[in-house]
């Protein structure tokens, strides 16, 4: 048995040595986490924990895209935020995507719903415009100081969704992409390395999943993070109307990959089983 002084010294040394080996709990936390721990109810709610505001961007003040609306959390008490640019579909304008703005921003993102240069721009052009919008957002916009320019994503509907795939190939440093009932003449996306959630619609007659969403998903390499969610009984235009299922899994995907927030992994893996989802595929578990 050790003398009391020796035992005390040994115990103290063990505590100090253990402290050197074990970093403080706070240091191990993800610095990009924003907001409280999520629940099923919190990601299905119409609004998240952050108060938001918005500002209009005139087409006359930008180049490379047609202006739009920026939605953003009003407080930066928790730090800067990741950002997402969202493109509309063929012949549509940003109003068709406006519901995503406050819904995603209130969960802790800066969101830019954009207008395209013309209503008839093809997916490759829409992809370039999404990139131009992100550049404006992070370099020139009035909210640029609120954004972490290393944590960016793209979304889009129909040809805008096809554009989000184009942007993913052109800009592989993006953190996330969510094509919504996407349309593109190019069916092969073996160059995509960006974590991509494709949301298709079971009854889509404009961009049938058999010739668009499914081959898009299948040709993204298995080594890339990817998921395919098919909305049961939904049409091509489901993403244009506030939709809890789209919001829930979009929030989870953006949080998981833009914010690296593994608290949201539970909603993506294992594959969700809900009546609103006719099919779900994923590369679970995510690295």
mmCIF file of C-alpha atoms in Angstrom:
data_model
loop_
_atom_site.group_PDB
_atom_site.id
_atom_site.type_symbol
_atom_site.label_atom_id
_atom_site.label_comp_id
_atom_site.label_asym_id
_atom_site.label_seq_id
_atom_site.Cartn_x
_atom_site.Cartn_y
_atom_site.Cartn_z
ATOM 1 C CA UNK A 1 0.000 0.000 0.000
ATOM 2 C CA UNK A 2 1.361 3.464 -0.980
ATOM 3 C CA UNK A 3 1.894 6.153 1.677
ATOM 4 C CA UNK A 4 -0.891 8.761 1.682
ATOM 5 C CA UNK A 5 1.294 11.511 0.187
ATOM 6 C CA UNK A 6 2.558 9.206 -2.564
ATOM 7 C CA UNK A 7 -0.969 7.982 -3.332
ATOM 8 C CA UNK A 8 -2.258 11.533 -3.519
ATOM 9 C CA UNK A 9 0.564 12.567 -5.831
ATOM 10 C CA UNK A 10 -0.082 9.541 -8.036
ATOM 11 C CA UNK A 11 -3.786 10.367 -8.204
ATOM 12 C CA UNK A 12 -3.044 13.990 -9.086
ATOM 13 C CA UNK A 13 -0.639 12.944 -11.806
ATOM 14 C CA UNK A 14 -3.224 10.571 -13.223
ATOM 15 C CA UNK A 15 -5.797 13.361 -13.347
ATOM 16 C CA UNK A 16 -3.338 15.724 -15.046
ATOM 17 C CA UNK A 17 -2.169 13.066 -17.494
ATOM 18 C CA UNK A 18 -5.759 12.110 -18.253
ATOM 19 C CA UNK A 19 -6.499 15.776 -18.924
ATOM 20 C CA UNK A 20 -3.676 15.869 -21.448
ATOM 21 C CA UNK A 21 -4.951 12.787 -23.188
ATOM 22 C CA UNK A 22 -8.613 13.799 -23.136
ATOM 23 C CA UNK A 23 -9.405 17.161 -24.745
ATOM 24 C CA UNK A 24 -12.169 19.254 -23.189
ATOM 25 C CA UNK A 25 -15.658 18.139 -24.211
ATOM 26 C CA UNK A 26 -16.309 21.451 -25.973
ATOM 27 C CA UNK A 27 -13.273 21.026 -28.215
ATOM 28 C CA UNK A 28 -14.712 17.753 -29.500
ATOM 29 C CA UNK A 29 -18.003 19.343 -30.512
ATOM 30 C CA UNK A 30 -18.743 20.174 -34.128
ATOM 31 C CA UNK A 31 -18.133 23.940 -34.518
ATOM 32 C CA UNK A 32 -20.701 24.120 -37.329
ATOM 33 C CA UNK A 33 -23.676 22.864 -35.323
ATOM 34 C CA UNK A 34 -26.415 25.459 -35.218
ATOM 35 C CA UNK A 35 -29.529 25.309 -33.089
ATOM 36 C CA UNK A 36 -30.764 22.786 -30.528
ATOM 37 C CA UNK A 37 -30.697 19.023 -30.953
ATOM 38 C CA UNK A 38 -33.266 18.086 -33.608
ATOM 39 C CA UNK A 39 -36.404 16.059 -33.114
ATOM 40 C CA UNK A 40 -38.936 14.658 -35.559
ATOM 41 C CA UNK A 41 -41.247 17.522 -34.615
ATOM 42 C CA UNK A 42 -38.578 20.218 -35.028
ATOM 43 C CA UNK A 43 -37.678 19.287 -38.622
ATOM 44 C CA UNK A 44 -41.331 18.868 -39.607
ATOM 45 C CA UNK A 45 -42.330 22.239 -38.138
ATOM 46 C CA UNK A 46 -43.141 25.120 -40.521
ATOM 47 C CA UNK A 47 -40.455 27.189 -38.792
ATOM 48 C CA UNK A 48 -37.210 26.328 -37.038
ATOM 49 C CA UNK A 49 -35.547 27.933 -33.997
ATOM 50 C CA UNK A 50 -34.024 30.957 -35.777
ATOM 51 C CA UNK A 51 -35.842 34.228 -36.407
ATOM 52 C CA UNK A 52 -35.372 35.289 -40.029
ATOM 53 C CA UNK A 53 -35.456 38.293 -42.290
ATOM 54 C CA UNK A 54 -35.174 38.750 -46.048
ATOM 55 C CA UNK A 55 -33.799 41.140 -48.615
ATOM 56 C CA UNK A 56 -34.482 41.529 -52.334
ATOM 57 C CA UNK A 57 -31.662 41.488 -54.882
ATOM 58 C CA UNK A 58 -32.444 43.334 -58.115
ATOM 59 C CA UNK A 59 -31.435 41.796 -61.417
ATOM 60 C CA UNK A 60 -29.875 45.171 -62.267
ATOM 61 C CA UNK A 61 -27.344 44.828 -59.454
ATOM 62 C CA UNK A 62 -25.969 41.386 -60.383
ATOM 63 C CA UNK A 63 -24.396 39.563 -63.307
ATOM 64 C CA UNK A 64 -24.706 35.938 -64.322
ATOM 65 C CA UNK A 65 -28.222 35.358 -62.979
ATOM 66 C CA UNK A 66 -31.507 37.211 -62.612
ATOM 67 C CA UNK A 67 -31.502 38.452 -59.030
ATOM 68 C CA UNK A 68 -33.656 36.965 -56.285
ATOM 69 C CA UNK A 69 -34.462 36.998 -52.587
ATOM 70 C CA UNK A 70 -32.113 36.242 -49.700
ATOM 71 C CA UNK A 71 -33.535 34.780 -46.489
ATOM 72 C CA UNK A 72 -31.273 34.703 -43.451
ATOM 73 C CA UNK A 73 -31.191 34.165 -39.675
ATOM 74 C CA UNK A 74 -31.240 37.535 -37.915
ATOM 75 C CA UNK A 75 -28.859 36.506 -35.121
ATOM 76 C CA UNK A 76 -25.240 35.457 -35.553
ATOM 77 C CA UNK A 77 -24.782 34.687 -31.862
ATOM 78 C CA UNK A 78 -23.904 31.087 -32.753
ATOM 79 C CA UNK A 79 -21.559 32.108 -35.568
ATOM 80 C CA UNK A 80 -21.753 32.162 -39.348
ATOM 81 C CA UNK A 81 -24.020 29.942 -41.426
ATOM 82 C CA UNK A 82 -23.846 27.699 -44.446
ATOM 83 C CA UNK A 83 -25.678 28.950 -47.533
ATOM 84 C CA UNK A 84 -27.863 27.451 -50.262
ATOM 85 C CA UNK A 85 -28.831 28.818 -53.703
ATOM 86 C CA UNK A 86 -32.102 27.538 -55.205
ATOM 87 C CA UNK A 87 -33.116 27.693 -58.878
ATOM 88 C CA UNK A 88 -36.645 27.404 -60.287
ATOM 89 C CA UNK A 89 -37.773 25.201 -63.160
ATOM 90 C CA UNK A 90 -38.443 25.872 -66.837
ATOM 91 C CA UNK A 91 -40.683 28.952 -67.407
ATOM 92 C CA UNK A 92 -40.959 29.499 -63.622
ATOM 93 C CA UNK A 93 -39.534 32.254 -61.427
ATOM 94 C CA UNK A 94 -38.305 32.421 -57.856
ATOM 95 C CA UNK A 95 -41.854 32.677 -56.479
ATOM 96 C CA UNK A 96 -42.278 28.961 -57.221
ATOM 97 C CA UNK A 97 -39.495 28.237 -54.733
ATOM 98 C CA UNK A 98 -40.184 30.980 -52.192
ATOM 99 C CA UNK A 99 -41.509 28.649 -49.480
ATOM 100 C CA UNK A 100 -38.031 27.157 -49.043
ATOM 101 C CA UNK A 101 -36.602 30.549 -48.020
ATOM 102 C CA UNK A 102 -37.994 31.072 -44.517
ATOM 103 C CA UNK A 103 -38.367 27.352 -43.883
ATOM 104 C CA UNK A 104 -34.679 26.570 -44.415
ATOM 105 C CA UNK A 105 -33.352 29.893 -43.086
ATOM 106 C CA UNK A 106 -35.175 29.365 -39.800
ATOM 107 C CA UNK A 107 -33.230 26.120 -39.395
ATOM 108 C CA UNK A 108 -29.914 27.960 -39.633
ATOM 109 C CA UNK A 109 -28.999 28.615 -43.283
ATOM 110 C CA UNK A 110 -28.713 31.630 -45.551
ATOM 111 C CA UNK A 111 -30.997 30.840 -48.500
ATOM 112 C CA UNK A 112 -31.013 32.514 -51.926
ATOM 113 C CA UNK A 113 -33.984 31.804 -54.191
ATOM 114 C CA UNK A 114 -33.019 33.110 -57.607
ATOM 115 C CA UNK A 115 -34.565 34.179 -60.863
ATOM 116 C CA UNK A 116 -32.869 32.959 -64.005
ATOM 117 C CA UNK A 117 -31.712 35.169 -66.863
ATOM 118 C CA UNK A 118 -34.644 33.960 -68.950
ATOM 119 C CA UNK A 119 -37.499 31.612 -68.133
ATOM 120 C CA UNK A 120 -36.297 29.260 -70.879
ATOM 121 C CA UNK A 121 -32.690 28.686 -69.747
ATOM 122 C CA UNK A 122 -31.542 25.066 -69.975
ATOM 123 C CA UNK A 123 -30.005 23.063 -67.087
ATOM 124 C CA UNK A 124 -26.391 23.832 -67.963
ATOM 125 C CA UNK A 125 -27.158 27.554 -67.888
ATOM 126 C CA UNK A 126 -29.097 27.201 -64.634
ATOM 127 C CA UNK A 127 -26.101 25.432 -63.114
ATOM 128 C CA UNK A 128 -23.817 28.324 -64.005
ATOM 129 C CA UNK A 129 -26.366 30.756 -62.610
ATOM 130 C CA UNK A 130 -26.487 28.890 -59.307
ATOM 131 C CA UNK A 131 -22.706 29.243 -59.109
ATOM 132 C CA UNK A 132 -22.909 32.954 -59.937
ATOM 133 C CA UNK A 133 -25.548 33.379 -57.231
ATOM 134 C CA UNK A 134 -23.331 31.703 -54.638
ATOM 135 C CA UNK A 135 -20.419 33.935 -55.651
ATOM 136 C CA UNK A 136 -22.577 37.023 -55.270
ATOM 137 C CA UNK A 137 -23.953 35.771 -51.965
ATOM 138 C CA UNK A 138 -20.529 35.183 -50.427
ATOM 139 C CA UNK A 139 -18.603 38.072 -51.989
ATOM 140 C CA UNK A 140 -20.924 41.024 -52.573
ATOM 141 C CA UNK A 141 -24.248 40.566 -50.835
ATOM 142 C CA UNK A 142 -25.329 42.531 -47.777
ATOM 143 C CA UNK A 143 -25.319 39.293 -45.732
ATOM 144 C CA UNK A 144 -21.896 38.008 -46.786
ATOM 145 C CA UNK A 145 -20.473 38.452 -43.278
ATOM 146 C CA UNK A 146 -23.073 35.973 -42.005
ATOM 147 C CA UNK A 147 -21.910 33.217 -44.346
ATOM 148 C CA UNK A 148 -19.154 30.626 -44.136
ATOM 149 C CA UNK A 149 -18.089 30.528 -47.784
ATOM 150 C CA UNK A 150 -16.631 27.017 -47.361
ATOM 151 C CA UNK A 151 -20.072 25.552 -46.567
ATOM 152 C CA UNK A 152 -22.324 25.947 -49.588
ATOM 153 C CA UNK A 153 -25.023 23.964 -51.352
ATOM 154 C CA UNK A 154 -27.411 24.098 -54.305
ATOM 155 C CA UNK A 155 -31.013 23.082 -54.882
ATOM 156 C CA UNK A 156 -33.351 23.377 -57.824
ATOM 157 C CA UNK A 157 -36.619 22.213 -59.325
ATOM 158 C CA UNK A 158 -37.004 20.469 -62.708
ATOM 159 C CA UNK A 159 -34.452 22.110 -65.043
ATOM 160 C CA UNK A 160 -33.221 23.925 -61.949
ATOM 161 C CA UNK A 161 -32.675 20.499 -60.394
ATOM 162 C CA UNK A 162 -30.793 19.471 -63.505
ATOM 163 C CA UNK A 163 -28.834 22.678 -63.024
ATOM 164 C CA UNK A 164 -27.929 21.688 -59.480
ATOM 165 C CA UNK A 165 -26.336 18.523 -60.878
ATOM 166 C CA UNK A 166 -24.438 20.618 -63.429
ATOM 167 C CA UNK A 167 -23.184 22.910 -60.648
ATOM 168 C CA UNK A 168 -22.074 19.883 -58.620
ATOM 169 C CA UNK A 169 -19.842 18.707 -61.436
ATOM 170 C CA UNK A 170 -18.468 22.182 -62.120
ATOM 171 C CA UNK A 171 -17.903 22.970 -58.442
ATOM 172 C CA UNK A 172 -17.048 19.743 -56.566
ATOM 173 C CA UNK A 173 -16.161 21.671 -53.410
ATOM 174 C CA UNK A 174 -19.863 22.204 -52.734
ATOM 175 C CA UNK A 175 -21.061 20.476 -49.590
ATOM 176 C CA UNK A 176 -24.544 19.408 -50.699
ATOM 177 C CA UNK A 177 -26.950 19.296 -53.650
ATOM 178 C CA UNK A 178 -30.680 18.572 -53.707
ATOM 179 C CA UNK A 179 -32.208 18.192 -57.194
ATOM 180 C CA UNK A 180 -36.029 18.298 -56.874
ATOM 181 C CA UNK A 181 -37.921 16.280 -59.528
ATOM 182 C CA UNK A 182 -34.916 17.077 -61.743
ATOM 183 C CA UNK A 183 -34.921 17.192 -65.558
ATOM 184 C CA UNK A 184 -31.822 16.913 -67.733
ATOM 185 C CA UNK A 185 -31.013 15.428 -71.123
ATOM 186 C CA UNK A 186 -27.716 14.181 -69.671
ATOM 187 C CA UNK A 187 -28.475 10.936 -67.830
ATOM 188 C CA UNK A 188 -24.986 10.065 -66.613
ATOM 189 C CA UNK A 189 -23.477 11.769 -63.559
ATOM 190 C CA UNK A 190 -20.382 9.738 -62.793
ATOM 191 C CA UNK A 191 -18.421 12.954 -62.125
ATOM 192 C CA UNK A 192 -20.588 14.014 -59.172
ATOM 193 C CA UNK A 193 -18.695 13.983 -55.879
ATOM 194 C CA UNK A 194 -20.953 16.360 -53.946
ATOM 195 C CA UNK A 195 -23.293 14.686 -51.415
ATOM 196 C CA UNK A 196 -26.550 14.585 -53.392
ATOM 197 C CA UNK A 197 -30.135 13.918 -52.340
ATOM 198 C CA UNK A 198 -32.386 13.438 -55.376
ATOM 199 C CA UNK A 199 -36.108 13.847 -54.706
ATOM 200 C CA UNK A 200 -38.320 12.322 -57.372
ATOM 201 C CA UNK A 201 -42.100 12.062 -57.690
ATOM 202 C CA UNK A 202 -43.859 8.756 -58.314
ATOM 203 C CA UNK A 203 -46.416 10.192 -60.767
ATOM 204 C CA UNK A 204 -44.119 12.660 -62.529
ATOM 205 C CA UNK A 205 -45.128 12.837 -66.193
ATOM 206 C CA UNK A 206 -42.779 15.723 -67.069
ATOM 207 C CA UNK A 207 -39.549 14.182 -65.775
ATOM 208 C CA UNK A 208 -40.514 10.535 -65.153
ATOM 209 C CA UNK A 209 -38.309 9.012 -62.474
ATOM 210 C CA UNK A 210 -37.495 6.054 -64.733
ATOM 211 C CA UNK A 211 -35.731 8.343 -67.227
ATOM 212 C CA UNK A 212 -34.535 11.148 -64.945
ATOM 213 C CA UNK A 213 -34.229 10.849 -61.151
ATOM 214 C CA UNK A 214 -33.457 7.122 -61.018
ATOM 215 C CA UNK A 215 -30.700 7.049 -63.659
ATOM 216 C CA UNK A 216 -29.277 10.261 -62.219
ATOM 217 C CA UNK A 217 -29.017 8.567 -58.818
ATOM 218 C CA UNK A 218 -27.742 5.258 -60.206
ATOM 219 C CA UNK A 219 -24.899 6.835 -62.178
ATOM 220 C CA UNK A 220 -23.541 8.890 -59.282
ATOM 221 C CA UNK A 221 -20.640 6.767 -57.989
ATOM 222 C CA UNK A 222 -21.302 4.524 -55.001
ATOM 223 C CA UNK A 223 -18.266 6.137 -53.376
ATOM 224 C CA UNK A 224 -20.126 9.456 -53.257
ATOM 225 C CA UNK A 225 -22.680 10.214 -50.572
ATOM 226 C CA UNK A 226 -26.069 10.022 -52.244
ATOM 227 C CA UNK A 227 -29.728 9.293 -51.580
ATOM 228 C CA UNK A 228 -32.889 8.914 -53.629
ATOM 229 C CA UNK A 229 -36.282 9.755 -52.135
ATOM 230 C CA UNK A 230 -39.445 9.215 -54.168
ATOM 231 C CA UNK A 231 -42.625 11.028 -53.136
ATOM 232 C CA UNK A 232 -45.591 8.656 -53.177
ATOM 233 C CA UNK A 233 -48.375 9.656 -55.564
ATOM 234 C CA UNK A 234 -46.786 13.047 -56.250
ATOM 235 C CA UNK A 235 -46.532 14.997 -59.491
ATOM 236 C CA UNK A 236 -43.670 16.897 -61.075
ATOM 237 C CA UNK A 237 -44.814 20.088 -59.380
ATOM 238 C CA UNK A 238 -44.849 18.775 -55.795
ATOM 239 C CA UNK A 239 -41.714 20.820 -54.924
ATOM 240 C CA UNK A 240 -43.526 24.080 -55.770
ATOM 241 C CA UNK A 241 -45.900 23.799 -52.804
ATOM 242 C CA UNK A 242 -44.967 23.684 -49.122
ATOM 243 C CA UNK A 243 -44.303 20.005 -48.432
ATOM 244 C CA UNK A 244 -43.364 18.584 -45.037
ATOM 245 C CA UNK A 245 -41.614 15.512 -46.445
ATOM 246 C CA UNK A 246 -39.439 17.546 -48.812
ATOM 247 C CA UNK A 247 -38.619 20.029 -46.048
ATOM 248 C CA UNK A 248 -37.859 17.364 -43.455
ATOM 249 C CA UNK A 249 -35.334 15.474 -45.555
ATOM 250 C CA UNK A 250 -33.876 18.550 -47.231
ATOM 251 C CA UNK A 251 -33.173 20.058 -43.814
ATOM 252 C CA UNK A 252 -31.634 16.793 -42.631
ATOM 253 C CA UNK A 253 -29.423 16.489 -45.743
ATOM 254 C CA UNK A 254 -28.243 20.108 -45.615
ATOM 255 C CA UNK A 255 -27.556 19.903 -41.893
ATOM 256 C CA UNK A 256 -25.735 16.607 -42.233
ATOM 257 C CA UNK A 257 -23.457 17.676 -45.066
ATOM 258 C CA UNK A 258 -23.201 21.470 -45.060
ATOM 259 C CA UNK A 259 -22.964 21.661 -41.264
ATOM 260 C CA UNK A 260 -21.437 18.208 -40.794
ATOM 261 C CA UNK A 261 -24.060 17.818 -38.073
ATOM 262 C CA UNK A 262 -24.329 14.104 -37.310
ATOM 263 C CA UNK A 263 -27.318 14.758 -35.037
ATOM 264 C CA UNK A 264 -29.380 14.637 -38.243
ATOM 265 C CA UNK A 265 -28.051 11.260 -39.387
ATOM 266 C CA UNK A 266 -30.893 9.547 -37.512
ATOM 267 C CA UNK A 267 -33.446 10.918 -39.998
ATOM 268 C CA UNK A 268 -31.552 9.629 -43.046
ATOM 269 C CA UNK A 269 -30.163 6.281 -41.897
ATOM 270 C CA UNK A 270 -31.592 3.715 -41.667
ATOM 271 C CA UNK A 271 -33.913 4.367 -44.603
ATOM 272 C CA UNK A 272 -37.106 6.118 -43.479
ATOM 273 C CA UNK A 273 -40.393 4.259 -43.769
ATOM 274 C CA UNK A 274 -43.286 6.648 -44.282
ATOM 275 C CA UNK A 275 -46.461 6.442 -46.337
ATOM 276 C CA UNK A 276 -45.437 9.665 -48.129
ATOM 277 C CA UNK A 277 -42.325 7.901 -49.480
ATOM 278 C CA UNK A 278 -42.737 5.236 -52.166
ATOM 279 C CA UNK A 279 -39.022 4.479 -52.403
ATOM 280 C CA UNK A 280 -35.826 5.434 -50.577
ATOM 281 C CA UNK A 281 -32.241 4.488 -51.346
ATOM 282 C CA UNK A 282 -29.097 5.695 -49.625
ATOM 283 C CA UNK A 283 -25.406 4.958 -49.140
ATOM 284 C CA UNK A 284 -25.966 4.522 -45.385
ATOM 285 C CA UNK A 285 -24.149 4.824 -43.126
ATOM 286 C CA UNK A 286 -22.623 8.149 -44.104
ATOM 287 C CA UNK A 287 -18.909 8.617 -43.569
#
